[in-house]
Structure formats: structure tokens, C-alpha cells
């Protein structure tokens, strides 16, 4: 049966006589946005604090695992949280994920060595897997699809704020309070969100008689873990054709094939395959993967280009993305309003895909002489495209399934975007690194090869120490590397545009008895 949400002042979807939603619904939405901020802000804050953490705890050789353990745990647990919410009720499962995230945050802040920090980050990641899924699924219950577009701008704003403010907040906290507060800062925000959700949000309790699909969960976890490790280690820790990477690829393929087979047999599958019978849901999953691929690749290489080639300050790295994120925020708000007023949405994935292709191609034309204004305009074009896609993909995916599958639909869409980001960073990163090293060897000979033998990405301090000729060669190398990475992104974005053309505009469900569905 469909799940019905009630709040202290009325049922979901109802508005008061003055056209506004009940105060309690707005309180829940605020709490959900705080939780969404926790999920997105964490890695951005921690990245800034990493040098200080290594300085105190040591263990530089294990530094990458501080991020990898969190990413692995988040990706592996995301589908499970969605399914548990569908089976046992979203409120309790969502609150459990917040509590687990806060426990991991507190333990990470108390870590005494790198091993403890890596383990506690994994605990934090397990909780984080349920945060974004819970937010999206509860909004799916709270707001009818026709009305959901209104809140896209709010979600896009939280995303932009996290990306811009994360590095700045992380640097400020680390400098003034110490790196441990980069984790402790989650606690008061999480407690506020927990309190609001506990008091105001009321969902009917569920008790599924079916058993959890442990075998399916295990196979999916192994498959996702193998994929993330391949994209994390490939070309950095191990060569792409090394035995370790090949073994991980084989393990991942076998596990995922076994998972798909088992889902056809399981009584209560982790990811019910019938949701992929919906053409729109499958297409949105593909578009979400491509959007993740492009977005996280862009946010990785744009600050690097601006710092290395255009001489921007690393301290303000988040602000460098403002043209892209600002455009994304504005477009997302416009798309949401238009979708709410008309009930139509197919235009946005098509236009978004086209803008992403054009914007990424423009970014690929940047060289050592490109001005900050010009690169900002190019970033804004990409941002306009992303704004048309980011929230629409989730909206259409949720509208394509029954209410009982809202959790797995939300978690599957989130998972595809997460996997897309892993592939984007890995593939675009490998292309960038190879191109930088080739150009450095061509322009600076043995000195160039020596400069980039450890890493193709130099920090500001290392760059300042280079001889003038080597520094100029490195700027050309980074420009060439970003050209290759963004050109690849443009080619991949073409797939998003082609996919969007096949989306079928199914009318969005309205709000309340008087609402009329889109024709």
C-alpha cells in the first residue's frame, strides 16, 4: 500500500488556505536540508584539513584511505538504506543513518592514529549512505511530484553552498579550532536535524514479514567495492593492466552478474529489477551516471587549471567554481518552477544535455592565455546544463515507480550518480595525468619527467619552487591535460543528450484532490 505522511498540522501534500504549506512541513524540509548539507559538506571540509591531520597523526602512506574508506562505505550502503526504508519505514531508518553518521563523526574526531581514523571514517561513511537517500525518499513522500520542482532550487542551493563553502569552512575550522572540529562540527547540526525530524515528522510504522536479502546485499557490496577500488587505484596505486586491477575487475563483474541473477530469485530483492522496466527510470539512471561523471571531473580539474595556469589562490578554490555553481542554482530553480506550473519536464534533460556538451567543449579550448572571465563564462554554460539535470533526474525517477519502491528508486539513482563520479574522476584523471607527463617530457626533458614522476598535480608550494622554464612547461602541460579531460567529458555528455531524447513525458502526479495532471 502507498505510504501516507502526516505531520502535526495535516497530511502530506496539503496546503493551508493562504497557499502555504503547514509550518511543520517546512520544519521537516529544513531538517532534511541540514542533513543533506552534512552528507555533502563532509568530504569538502576534510580535504582542507588533511595536511594538518597527517602532520599530527602521521601515516602519510595511508592518507588516501581516509577518503577511500568513506567513499567505499557510502557507495556500498546506499542501496541497502533505500531498501530498508521501503521495508521498515523511512523515518526510523533515516534517523538511524543520521545517528550512525554522528557516531562515526565523533569517533573520527577522537582518533589517535591513522588506522583508527580510517576505520571510524568507514563507520561515518556507512551512515552517510543513508543520508542523501533518506532526504530524497522522504521528500518523495512529503511532496507530490508535481509540486516537488519548487524545492529543486533549495536542494541545488545546498549543493552549491557545500561546494563553495566546504574548503573555506574546513580551512577556518582547522586554523582556529584544530582539525578534530572538522568532524565535531557535524554533531550540533545533526542533533538539530534529529530533533526536528523526531518531533514533527510522522510516518506510519512498517513491519515487513520478508527477510532481508543478505546474499543480494553481500554480492552488491562486493561488486560496488571492486568498482570503486578499480577507479580509485587504477593508474595511481597500480597500473591499469596490473594483476591487482585485473583481479578486481574480474571480482566486480562476477559479483554484479551474480547479483543480477539472484535478484530474479530473491523474495525481497535489494534492488527490484522490475523498476528498470520503466523506460524513464532506466534513462534517468543513465543520465544520472553521466552527470556524476562530468560534474565531479569538472570540479576536480577546474580549480587545478585556475591555480596552476591562471595563478589563482588555492585558499579560495571553492569560490573559483562560483560561475558554474551559481548558474546551476539559478537554472535548477527555474526548471523547478516551470515543472511545477506546467507539469512538463522533458525539455530540461534535452536542453541540459546540449548545454553540457557545448560547455565542456568550450572548456576543452582553454589554454595558457585564457582569461578568468572567459573561463568563467564557459563554466557558467556547463552549470546551466547541470542545473537542468541534477534534480530533474531524481524527480522523474521517483515519478516512474510506485510509492512502495520510492526508497530503492532514490538509492539506485543516487548510486548511479556516485558510480559515475568515481568513473569520471578515474578516467578523466588518468587521461589528464598521462597528458601532463607527456607534455612535461616534451617541453622540459628529463627535468619535466622528474617533476611529475610522483604526481601530475603539483601544489602551489611545489610549483613556486620550480625554475621558470619548468613552471612554464607545467602550465602548458596542465592546459593540455585539461583539454583532453574536458574533451572526453564532452563526448560522454553527448550520450546524455541522446538518452534524454528518448525520455517519455509521463504526467507528474498532482497535489491534492483539486490538482489536475499534466496533459
Short mmCIF file of C-alpha atoms in Angstrom, two decimals:
data_model
loop_
_atom_site.label_atom_id
_atom_site.label_comp_id
_atom_site.label_asym_id
_atom_site.label_seq_id
_atom_site.Cartn_x
_atom_site.Cartn_y
_atom_site.Cartn_z
CA UNK A 1 0.00 0.00 0.00
CA UNK A 2 1.11 3.56 -0.55
CA UNK A 3 2.71 5.20 2.42
CA UNK A 4 0.89 8.25 3.78
CA UNK A 5 2.78 11.00 5.52
CA UNK A 6 1.22 13.09 8.20
CA UNK A 7 2.54 16.00 10.19
CA UNK A 8 1.21 17.71 13.25
CA UNK A 9 -0.90 20.10 11.18
CA UNK A 10 -2.13 17.97 8.31
CA UNK A 11 -1.34 15.38 5.73
CA UNK A 12 1.37 15.49 3.11
CA UNK A 13 0.59 17.48 0.04
CA UNK A 14 -1.99 19.71 1.75
CA UNK A 15 -1.59 23.44 1.86
CA UNK A 16 -3.18 25.92 4.20
CA UNK A 17 -5.84 28.33 2.96
CA UNK A 18 -3.26 31.04 2.24
CA UNK A 19 -1.45 28.68 -0.15
CA UNK A 20 1.45 27.95 2.16
CA UNK A 21 2.50 24.58 3.47
CA UNK A 22 2.00 23.86 7.18
CA UNK A 23 4.80 25.13 9.38
CA UNK A 24 5.66 21.59 10.47
CA UNK A 25 6.24 20.51 6.85
CA UNK A 26 8.61 23.43 6.38
CA UNK A 27 10.42 22.48 9.58
CA UNK A 28 10.89 18.94 8.27
CA UNK A 29 12.18 20.30 4.95
CA UNK A 30 14.67 22.49 6.82
CA UNK A 31 15.86 19.48 8.82
CA UNK A 32 16.22 17.48 5.59
CA UNK A 33 18.30 20.26 4.03
CA UNK A 34 20.58 20.31 7.10
CA UNK A 35 21.03 16.55 6.74
CA UNK A 36 21.75 16.93 3.04
CA UNK A 37 24.35 19.55 3.92
CA UNK A 38 26.01 17.10 6.32
CA UNK A 39 26.24 14.50 3.56
CA UNK A 40 27.77 16.84 1.01
CA UNK A 41 29.92 19.07 3.20
CA UNK A 42 31.94 16.40 4.99
CA UNK A 43 34.49 15.42 2.35
CA UNK A 44 34.99 19.03 1.27
CA UNK A 45 35.81 20.12 4.82
CA UNK A 46 38.06 17.13 5.49
CA UNK A 47 40.05 17.66 2.29
CA UNK A 48 41.27 21.04 3.56
CA UNK A 49 42.22 19.58 6.94
CA UNK A 50 44.21 16.62 5.53
CA UNK A 51 47.69 18.18 5.71
CA UNK A 52 47.18 19.06 9.37
CA UNK A 53 45.80 15.59 10.16
CA UNK A 54 48.82 13.89 8.59
CA UNK A 55 51.13 16.26 10.46
CA UNK A 56 49.68 15.16 13.81
CA UNK A 57 48.80 11.50 13.24
CA UNK A 58 51.47 10.55 10.70
CA UNK A 59 50.79 7.66 8.31
CA UNK A 60 51.17 9.64 5.08
CA UNK A 61 51.31 6.40 3.08
CA UNK A 62 47.73 5.60 4.19
CA UNK A 63 46.35 9.10 3.55
CA UNK A 64 44.23 8.13 0.53
CA UNK A 65 42.36 5.55 2.62
CA UNK A 66 40.87 8.30 4.79
CA UNK A 67 38.80 9.29 1.75
CA UNK A 68 38.57 5.85 0.12
CA UNK A 69 37.16 4.09 3.21
CA UNK A 70 34.42 6.72 3.50
CA UNK A 71 33.60 6.55 -0.23
CA UNK A 72 33.51 2.76 -0.24
CA UNK A 73 31.24 2.54 2.78
CA UNK A 74 28.91 5.22 1.40
CA UNK A 75 28.58 3.63 -2.04
CA UNK A 76 28.13 0.09 -0.69
CA UNK A 77 25.49 1.04 1.89
CA UNK A 78 23.41 3.39 -0.28
CA UNK A 79 21.16 0.70 -1.88
CA UNK A 80 20.70 -1.05 1.47
CA UNK A 81 19.43 2.06 3.24
CA UNK A 82 16.90 2.65 0.46
CA UNK A 83 15.58 -0.89 0.68
CA UNK A 84 15.42 -0.88 4.49
CA UNK A 85 13.37 2.32 4.36
CA UNK A 86 10.90 0.69 1.98
CA UNK A 87 10.62 -2.41 4.19
CA UNK A 88 10.56 -0.99 7.72
CA UNK A 89 9.52 2.65 7.36
CA UNK A 90 11.57 5.64 6.30
CA UNK A 91 11.61 7.72 9.46
CA UNK A 92 13.28 5.20 11.77
CA UNK A 93 15.77 4.05 9.13
CA UNK A 94 16.66 7.64 8.22
CA UNK A 95 17.20 8.61 11.85
CA UNK A 96 19.35 5.51 12.34
CA UNK A 97 21.59 6.60 9.44
CA UNK A 98 21.97 10.07 10.99
CA UNK A 99 22.89 8.58 14.37
CA UNK A 100 25.45 6.25 12.76
CA UNK A 101 26.93 9.18 10.83
CA UNK A 102 27.21 11.25 14.01
CA UNK A 103 28.84 8.34 15.90
CA UNK A 104 31.38 7.99 13.10
CA UNK A 105 32.00 11.76 13.17
CA UNK A 106 32.58 11.78 16.95
CA UNK A 107 34.90 8.77 16.79
CA UNK A 108 36.83 10.25 13.87
CA UNK A 109 37.38 13.42 15.86
CA UNK A 110 38.80 11.34 18.74
CA UNK A 111 41.09 9.18 16.55
CA UNK A 112 44.61 8.75 17.91
CA UNK A 113 46.30 7.30 14.84
CA UNK A 114 45.71 6.94 11.10
CA UNK A 115 44.39 3.38 11.41
CA UNK A 116 41.66 4.47 13.82
CA UNK A 117 40.75 7.43 11.63
CA UNK A 118 40.37 5.20 8.56
CA UNK A 119 38.15 2.76 10.47
CA UNK A 120 36.00 5.48 12.00
CA UNK A 121 35.64 7.17 8.60
CA UNK A 122 34.21 3.89 7.31
CA UNK A 123 31.61 3.98 10.11
CA UNK A 124 30.82 7.56 9.16
CA UNK A 125 30.50 6.53 5.51
CA UNK A 126 28.04 3.76 6.39
CA UNK A 127 25.78 6.37 7.93
CA UNK A 128 26.34 8.83 5.08
CA UNK A 129 25.00 6.26 2.62
CA UNK A 130 21.55 6.70 4.14
CA UNK A 131 21.55 10.50 4.44
CA UNK A 132 21.02 11.55 0.83
CA UNK A 133 18.77 8.57 0.11
CA UNK A 134 16.64 9.34 3.15
CA UNK A 135 16.32 13.00 2.21
CA UNK A 136 15.23 12.20 -1.34
CA UNK A 137 12.82 9.40 -0.34
CA UNK A 138 11.13 11.44 2.41
CA UNK A 139 10.73 14.40 0.07
CA UNK A 140 9.22 11.88 -2.34
CA UNK A 141 6.64 11.05 0.35
CA UNK A 142 6.20 14.59 1.62
CA UNK A 143 5.77 16.45 -1.67
CA UNK A 144 3.81 15.18 -4.71
CA UNK A 145 5.90 15.06 -7.93
CA UNK A 146 4.02 17.98 -9.50
CA UNK A 147 4.97 20.17 -6.53
CA UNK A 148 8.45 18.77 -5.98
CA UNK A 149 10.02 21.05 -8.58
CA UNK A 150 9.54 24.02 -6.24
CA UNK A 151 12.13 22.59 -3.91
CA UNK A 152 14.79 21.85 -6.53
CA UNK A 153 16.31 25.28 -6.03
CA UNK A 154 16.59 24.62 -2.30
CA UNK A 155 18.46 21.35 -2.90
CA UNK A 156 20.68 22.87 -5.58
CA UNK A 157 21.44 25.77 -3.24
CA UNK A 158 22.56 23.38 -0.52
CA UNK A 159 24.80 21.61 -3.03
CA UNK A 160 26.34 24.86 -4.26
CA UNK A 161 26.83 26.13 -0.71
CA UNK A 162 28.61 22.90 0.26
CA UNK A 163 30.96 23.03 -2.72
CA UNK A 164 31.78 26.70 -2.33
CA UNK A 165 31.84 26.90 1.45
CA UNK A 166 33.36 23.49 2.23
CA UNK A 167 37.03 24.34 1.63
CA UNK A 168 36.64 27.77 3.27
CA UNK A 169 34.91 26.36 6.36
CA UNK A 170 37.39 23.49 6.57
CA UNK A 171 40.36 25.86 6.45
CA UNK A 172 38.87 28.23 9.01
CA UNK A 173 37.95 25.45 11.46
CA UNK A 174 41.35 23.77 11.13
CA UNK A 175 43.27 27.02 11.62
CA UNK A 176 41.30 28.27 14.63
CA UNK A 177 39.87 25.19 16.40
CA UNK A 178 42.01 22.30 15.19
CA UNK A 179 41.31 19.50 12.70
CA UNK A 180 39.22 17.46 15.13
CA UNK A 181 36.48 20.08 14.96
CA UNK A 182 36.18 19.40 11.23
CA UNK A 183 34.40 16.22 12.45
CA UNK A 184 32.82 17.57 15.65
CA UNK A 185 31.03 20.35 13.71
CA UNK A 186 28.66 17.66 12.39
CA UNK A 187 27.34 16.91 15.87
CA UNK A 188 25.28 20.04 16.67
CA UNK A 189 23.87 20.18 13.12
CA UNK A 190 22.95 16.50 13.25
CA UNK A 191 21.29 16.83 16.65
CA UNK A 192 19.14 19.73 15.40
CA UNK A 193 18.07 17.69 12.36
CA UNK A 194 17.32 14.64 14.53
CA UNK A 195 15.23 16.65 16.98
CA UNK A 196 13.15 18.30 14.26
CA UNK A 197 12.52 15.03 12.42
CA UNK A 198 11.70 13.16 15.62
CA UNK A 199 9.13 15.71 16.82
CA UNK A 200 7.48 16.87 13.60
CA UNK A 201 7.69 14.06 11.04
CA UNK A 202 5.17 11.26 11.48
CA UNK A 203 5.19 8.29 9.13
CA UNK A 204 3.27 5.07 9.68
CA UNK A 205 5.44 2.30 11.09
CA UNK A 206 6.05 -0.70 8.89
CA UNK A 207 6.98 -4.22 9.74
CA UNK A 208 7.84 -6.31 6.73
CA UNK A 209 7.48 -10.06 7.15
CA UNK A 210 10.07 -10.69 4.44
CA UNK A 211 13.66 -11.37 5.41
CA UNK A 212 16.46 -9.08 4.34
CA UNK A 213 18.19 -10.31 1.19
CA UNK A 214 21.62 -10.85 2.78
CA UNK A 215 23.08 -12.70 -0.22
CA UNK A 216 22.00 -9.98 -2.61
CA UNK A 217 23.32 -7.29 -0.26
CA UNK A 218 26.65 -9.12 0.01
CA UNK A 219 27.05 -9.57 -3.76
CA UNK A 220 26.16 -5.92 -4.41
CA UNK A 221 28.60 -4.73 -1.74
CA UNK A 222 31.44 -6.80 -3.20
CA UNK A 223 30.66 -5.59 -6.73
CA UNK A 224 30.48 -1.91 -5.76
CA UNK A 225 33.63 -2.19 -3.63
CA UNK A 226 35.55 -3.71 -6.53
CA UNK A 227 34.37 -0.96 -8.91
CA UNK A 228 35.30 1.86 -6.53
CA UNK A 229 38.73 0.33 -5.83
CA UNK A 230 39.43 -0.08 -9.55
CA UNK A 231 38.55 3.56 -10.23
CA UNK A 232 40.47 4.73 -7.14
CA UNK A 233 43.64 2.67 -7.58
CA UNK A 234 43.80 2.37 -11.37
CA UNK A 235 46.63 4.48 -12.79
CA UNK A 236 47.75 5.69 -9.34
CA UNK A 237 48.46 2.91 -6.85
CA UNK A 238 48.61 0.26 -9.59
CA UNK A 239 48.91 0.28 -13.37
CA UNK A 240 45.66 -0.25 -15.25
CA UNK A 241 46.94 -3.56 -16.65
CA UNK A 242 48.37 -4.80 -13.33
CA UNK A 243 47.29 -8.12 -11.81
CA UNK A 244 45.59 -6.37 -8.86
CA UNK A 245 43.36 -4.22 -11.10
CA UNK A 246 42.54 -7.14 -13.39
CA UNK A 247 41.57 -9.28 -10.39
CA UNK A 248 39.36 -6.53 -9.01
CA UNK A 249 37.66 -6.14 -12.40
CA UNK A 250 37.00 -9.89 -12.53
CA UNK A 251 35.66 -9.94 -8.95
CA UNK A 252 33.41 -6.96 -9.67
CA UNK A 253 31.98 -8.44 -12.87
CA UNK A 254 31.33 -11.85 -11.30
CA UNK A 255 29.73 -10.29 -8.20
CA UNK A 256 27.45 -7.97 -10.17
CA UNK A 257 26.39 -10.67 -12.64
CA UNK A 258 25.64 -12.94 -9.68
CA UNK A 259 23.73 -10.11 -8.01
CA UNK A 260 21.51 -9.51 -11.04
CA UNK A 261 20.80 -13.24 -11.34
CA UNK A 262 19.96 -13.55 -7.65
CA UNK A 263 17.62 -10.54 -7.73
CA UNK A 264 15.36 -12.51 -10.06
CA UNK A 265 15.09 -15.26 -7.40
CA UNK A 266 15.04 -13.35 -4.09
CA UNK A 267 11.73 -12.96 -2.23
CA UNK A 268 12.52 -9.36 -1.26
CA UNK A 269 15.34 -8.21 -3.59
CA UNK A 270 17.63 -5.36 -2.56
CA UNK A 271 17.09 -3.72 -5.96
CA UNK A 272 13.84 -5.00 -7.55
CA UNK A 273 14.68 -5.37 -11.22
CA UNK A 274 11.11 -4.55 -12.22
CA UNK A 275 11.80 -0.84 -11.62
CA UNK A 276 14.09 -0.93 -14.67
CA UNK A 277 11.13 -1.97 -16.83
CA UNK A 278 10.15 1.68 -16.68
CA UNK A 279 11.90 3.31 -19.63
CA UNK A 280 12.09 6.65 -17.89
CA UNK A 281 13.66 5.19 -14.75
CA UNK A 282 16.36 3.41 -16.76
CA UNK A 283 17.06 6.51 -18.84
CA UNK A 284 17.30 8.67 -15.69
CA UNK A 285 19.79 6.22 -14.21
CA UNK A 286 21.97 6.58 -17.32
CA UNK A 287 21.68 10.38 -17.28
CA UNK A 288 22.49 10.43 -13.54
CA UNK A 289 25.63 8.34 -14.15
CA UNK A 290 26.79 10.69 -16.92
CA UNK A 291 26.01 13.80 -14.85
CA UNK A 292 28.09 12.42 -11.98
CA UNK A 293 30.89 11.56 -14.43
CA UNK A 294 31.00 15.09 -15.82
CA UNK A 295 30.29 17.11 -12.68
CA UNK A 296 32.91 15.63 -10.38
CA UNK A 297 35.51 15.59 -13.15
CA UNK A 298 34.85 19.29 -13.75
CA UNK A 299 35.02 20.21 -10.06
CA UNK A 300 38.35 18.36 -9.80
CA UNK A 301 40.17 19.87 -12.80
CA UNK A 302 38.78 23.40 -12.95
CA UNK A 303 40.39 24.59 -9.68
CA UNK A 304 43.63 22.84 -10.69
CA UNK A 305 43.67 24.69 -14.02
CA UNK A 306 42.88 28.04 -12.42
CA UNK A 307 45.51 27.63 -9.72
CA UNK A 308 48.29 26.27 -11.95
CA UNK A 309 47.68 28.19 -15.18
CA UNK A 310 45.79 31.32 -14.15
CA UNK A 311 47.60 31.82 -10.83
CA UNK A 312 44.53 31.82 -8.59
CA UNK A 313 44.83 31.24 -4.84
CA UNK A 314 44.22 27.71 -3.58
CA UNK A 315 42.62 29.15 -0.43
CA UNK A 316 39.64 30.33 -2.46
CA UNK A 317 39.34 27.18 -4.55
CA UNK A 318 35.64 26.85 -3.76
CA UNK A 319 34.94 30.40 -4.96
CA UNK A 320 36.57 29.59 -8.29
CA UNK A 321 33.61 27.36 -9.10
CA UNK A 322 31.06 30.11 -8.40
CA UNK A 323 30.15 30.78 -12.07
CA UNK A 324 29.31 27.10 -12.61
CA UNK A 325 27.51 26.57 -9.30
CA UNK A 326 25.65 29.87 -9.48
CA UNK A 327 24.36 29.08 -12.96
CA UNK A 328 23.40 25.60 -11.78
CA UNK A 329 21.43 27.06 -8.86
CA UNK A 330 19.53 29.58 -10.99
CA UNK A 331 18.66 27.07 -13.72
CA UNK A 332 17.57 24.47 -11.18
CA UNK A 333 15.18 26.97 -9.59
CA UNK A 334 13.75 27.98 -12.98
CA UNK A 335 13.39 24.34 -14.06
CA UNK A 336 11.63 23.52 -10.81
CA UNK A 337 9.15 26.37 -11.13
CA UNK A 338 8.37 25.60 -14.77
CA UNK A 339 7.91 21.90 -13.97
CA UNK A 340 5.57 22.72 -11.09
CA UNK A 341 3.49 25.17 -13.13
CA UNK A 342 3.22 23.10 -16.31
CA UNK A 343 3.83 19.51 -15.23
CA UNK A 344 6.21 19.15 -18.18
CA UNK A 345 9.88 18.30 -17.90
CA UNK A 346 11.28 16.54 -21.00
CA UNK A 347 12.66 19.82 -22.34
CA UNK A 348 15.11 20.13 -19.43
CA UNK A 349 17.09 16.88 -19.86
CA UNK A 350 17.40 17.62 -23.60
CA UNK A 351 18.48 21.25 -23.14
CA UNK A 352 20.68 20.28 -20.19
CA UNK A 353 22.47 17.61 -22.22
CA UNK A 354 23.05 20.03 -25.10
CA UNK A 355 24.40 22.75 -22.78
CA UNK A 356 26.75 20.28 -21.08
CA UNK A 357 28.17 19.19 -24.44
CA UNK A 358 28.71 22.81 -25.55
CA UNK A 359 30.10 23.93 -22.18
CA UNK A 360 32.57 21.05 -21.86
CA UNK A 361 33.75 21.57 -25.43
CA UNK A 362 34.33 25.27 -24.63
CA UNK A 363 36.30 24.29 -21.51
CA UNK A 364 38.44 21.98 -23.64
CA UNK A 365 39.53 25.01 -25.72
CA UNK A 366 41.14 26.77 -22.74
CA UNK A 367 44.90 27.35 -22.95
CA UNK A 368 47.57 29.32 -21.09
CA UNK A 369 46.19 32.59 -22.45
CA UNK A 370 42.54 32.11 -21.47
CA UNK A 371 41.32 34.86 -19.13
CA UNK A 372 39.44 34.19 -15.91
CA UNK A 373 36.37 35.94 -17.33
CA UNK A 374 36.33 33.70 -20.39
CA UNK A 375 36.78 30.52 -18.36
CA UNK A 376 34.03 31.75 -16.03
CA UNK A 377 31.62 32.11 -18.97
CA UNK A 378 32.49 28.58 -20.12
CA UNK A 379 31.89 27.24 -16.60
CA UNK A 380 28.53 29.02 -16.48
CA UNK A 381 27.41 27.19 -19.63
CA UNK A 382 28.26 23.85 -18.00
CA UNK A 383 26.44 24.97 -14.85
CA UNK A 384 23.32 25.82 -16.84
CA UNK A 385 23.35 22.29 -18.23
CA UNK A 386 23.83 20.67 -14.85
CA UNK A 387 21.03 22.77 -13.36
CA UNK A 388 18.64 21.29 -15.92
CA UNK A 389 19.67 17.76 -14.98
CA UNK A 390 20.63 17.43 -11.32
CA UNK A 391 17.22 17.36 -9.66
CA UNK A 392 15.07 16.52 -12.68
CA UNK A 393 16.70 13.08 -12.87
CA UNK A 394 15.61 12.26 -9.32
CA UNK A 395 12.14 13.75 -9.85
CA UNK A 396 11.43 11.71 -12.99
CA UNK A 397 12.94 8.54 -11.50
CA UNK A 398 10.68 8.80 -8.44
CA UNK A 399 7.66 9.54 -10.62
CA UNK A 400 8.36 6.35 -12.60
CA UNK A 401 7.90 3.91 -9.70
CA UNK A 402 5.23 3.00 -7.17
CA UNK A 403 5.34 4.53 -3.69
CA UNK A 404 6.46 1.21 -2.18
CA UNK A 405 9.65 1.38 -4.28
CA UNK A 406 10.42 5.05 -3.54
CA UNK A 407 13.42 4.16 -1.37
CA UNK A 408 15.13 1.83 -3.84
CA UNK A 409 14.39 4.25 -6.68
CA UNK A 410 16.05 7.08 -4.76
CA UNK A 411 19.01 4.95 -3.68
CA UNK A 412 19.54 3.47 -7.14
CA UNK A 413 19.55 6.90 -8.77
CA UNK A 414 21.97 8.17 -6.10
CA UNK A 415 24.18 5.11 -6.55
CA UNK A 416 24.42 5.56 -10.32
CA UNK A 417 25.45 9.18 -9.84
CA UNK A 418 28.05 8.13 -7.24
CA UNK A 419 29.48 5.45 -9.52
CA UNK A 420 29.51 7.95 -12.37
CA UNK A 421 31.58 10.34 -10.26
CA UNK A 422 34.06 7.54 -9.43
CA UNK A 423 34.46 6.67 -13.09
CA UNK A 424 34.69 10.33 -14.08
CA UNK A 425 37.46 11.14 -11.64
CA UNK A 426 39.36 7.95 -12.57
CA UNK A 427 39.10 8.08 -16.36
CA UNK A 428 39.47 11.84 -16.75
CA UNK A 429 42.24 11.76 -14.14
CA UNK A 430 44.17 9.05 -15.99
CA UNK A 431 43.87 10.97 -19.26
CA UNK A 432 44.95 14.20 -17.55
CA UNK A 433 47.95 12.64 -15.79
CA UNK A 434 49.25 10.92 -18.93
CA UNK A 435 48.93 14.07 -20.99
CA UNK A 436 50.67 16.24 -18.37
CA UNK A 437 53.60 13.84 -18.12
CA UNK A 438 53.94 13.60 -21.91
CA UNK A 439 53.96 17.37 -22.39
CA UNK A 440 56.39 17.89 -19.50
CA UNK A 441 58.78 15.39 -21.07
CA UNK A 442 58.45 17.12 -24.45
CA UNK A 443 58.96 20.67 -23.15
CA UNK A 444 61.29 20.20 -20.18
CA UNK A 445 63.08 16.92 -20.96
CA UNK A 446 64.37 14.85 -18.06
CA UNK A 447 63.66 17.68 -15.60
CA UNK A 448 60.00 17.70 -16.63
CA UNK A 449 59.70 13.94 -16.24
CA UNK A 450 61.32 14.16 -12.80
CA UNK A 451 58.99 16.96 -11.67
CA UNK A 452 55.85 14.93 -12.40
CA UNK A 453 57.07 11.41 -11.66
CA UNK A 454 55.31 11.35 -8.29
CA UNK A 455 52.16 13.20 -9.28
CA UNK A 456 50.93 15.22 -12.23
CA UNK A 457 49.17 17.59 -9.80
CA UNK A 458 51.53 19.97 -8.04
CA UNK A 459 50.52 22.14 -5.11
CA UNK A 460 51.22 25.88 -5.02
CA UNK A 461 54.37 25.46 -2.90
CA UNK A 462 55.90 22.89 -5.26
CA UNK A 463 55.01 24.99 -8.29
CA UNK A 464 56.67 28.08 -6.82
CA UNK A 465 59.95 26.19 -6.33
CA UNK A 466 60.24 25.20 -9.99
CA UNK A 467 62.62 27.01 -12.37
CA UNK A 468 60.90 29.46 -14.69
CA UNK A 469 61.24 27.18 -17.71
CA UNK A 470 59.84 24.17 -15.84
CA UNK A 471 56.97 26.21 -14.41
CA UNK A 472 56.02 27.48 -17.88
CA UNK A 473 56.23 23.93 -19.24
CA UNK A 474 53.96 22.74 -16.43
CA UNK A 475 51.37 25.41 -17.21
CA UNK A 476 51.27 24.25 -20.84
CA UNK A 477 51.09 20.64 -19.63
CA UNK A 478 48.12 21.32 -17.33
CA UNK A 479 46.38 23.24 -20.11
CA UNK A 480 46.88 20.28 -22.45
CA UNK A 481 45.74 17.83 -19.76
CA UNK A 482 42.52 19.72 -19.06
CA UNK A 483 41.90 19.95 -22.82
CA UNK A 484 41.97 16.15 -23.08
CA UNK A 485 39.87 15.62 -19.92
CA UNK A 486 37.12 18.09 -20.89
CA UNK A 487 37.03 16.88 -24.49
CA UNK A 488 36.38 13.38 -23.15
CA UNK A 489 33.68 14.85 -20.89
CA UNK A 490 32.02 16.48 -23.92
CA UNK A 491 31.97 13.16 -25.77
CA UNK A 492 30.41 11.40 -22.75
CA UNK A 493 27.87 14.23 -22.37
CA UNK A 494 26.67 13.52 -25.93
CA UNK A 495 25.35 10.22 -24.55
CA UNK A 496 23.31 12.18 -22.01
CA UNK A 497 21.78 14.27 -24.80
CA UNK A 498 20.95 11.19 -26.90
CA UNK A 499 19.46 9.45 -23.85
CA UNK A 500 17.30 12.47 -22.98
CA UNK A 501 15.71 12.44 -26.43
CA UNK A 502 14.10 9.07 -25.63
CA UNK A 503 12.53 10.22 -22.33
CA UNK A 504 8.74 9.88 -22.40
CA UNK A 505 6.91 12.74 -20.74
CA UNK A 506 4.65 10.92 -18.28
CA UNK A 507 2.35 13.38 -16.43
CA UNK A 508 3.51 14.17 -12.92
CA UNK A 509 1.11 13.37 -10.11
CA UNK A 510 -0.61 16.47 -8.81
CA UNK A 511 -1.13 17.74 -5.31
CA UNK A 512 -4.44 17.32 -3.51
CA UNK A 513 -7.81 16.41 -4.97
CA UNK A 514 -8.21 19.61 -6.95
CA UNK A 515 -4.93 19.32 -8.83
CA UNK A 516 -5.11 18.27 -12.44
CA UNK A 517 -2.45 16.09 -14.02
CA UNK A 518 -0.44 17.40 -16.92
CA UNK A 519 -1.87 16.54 -20.27
#
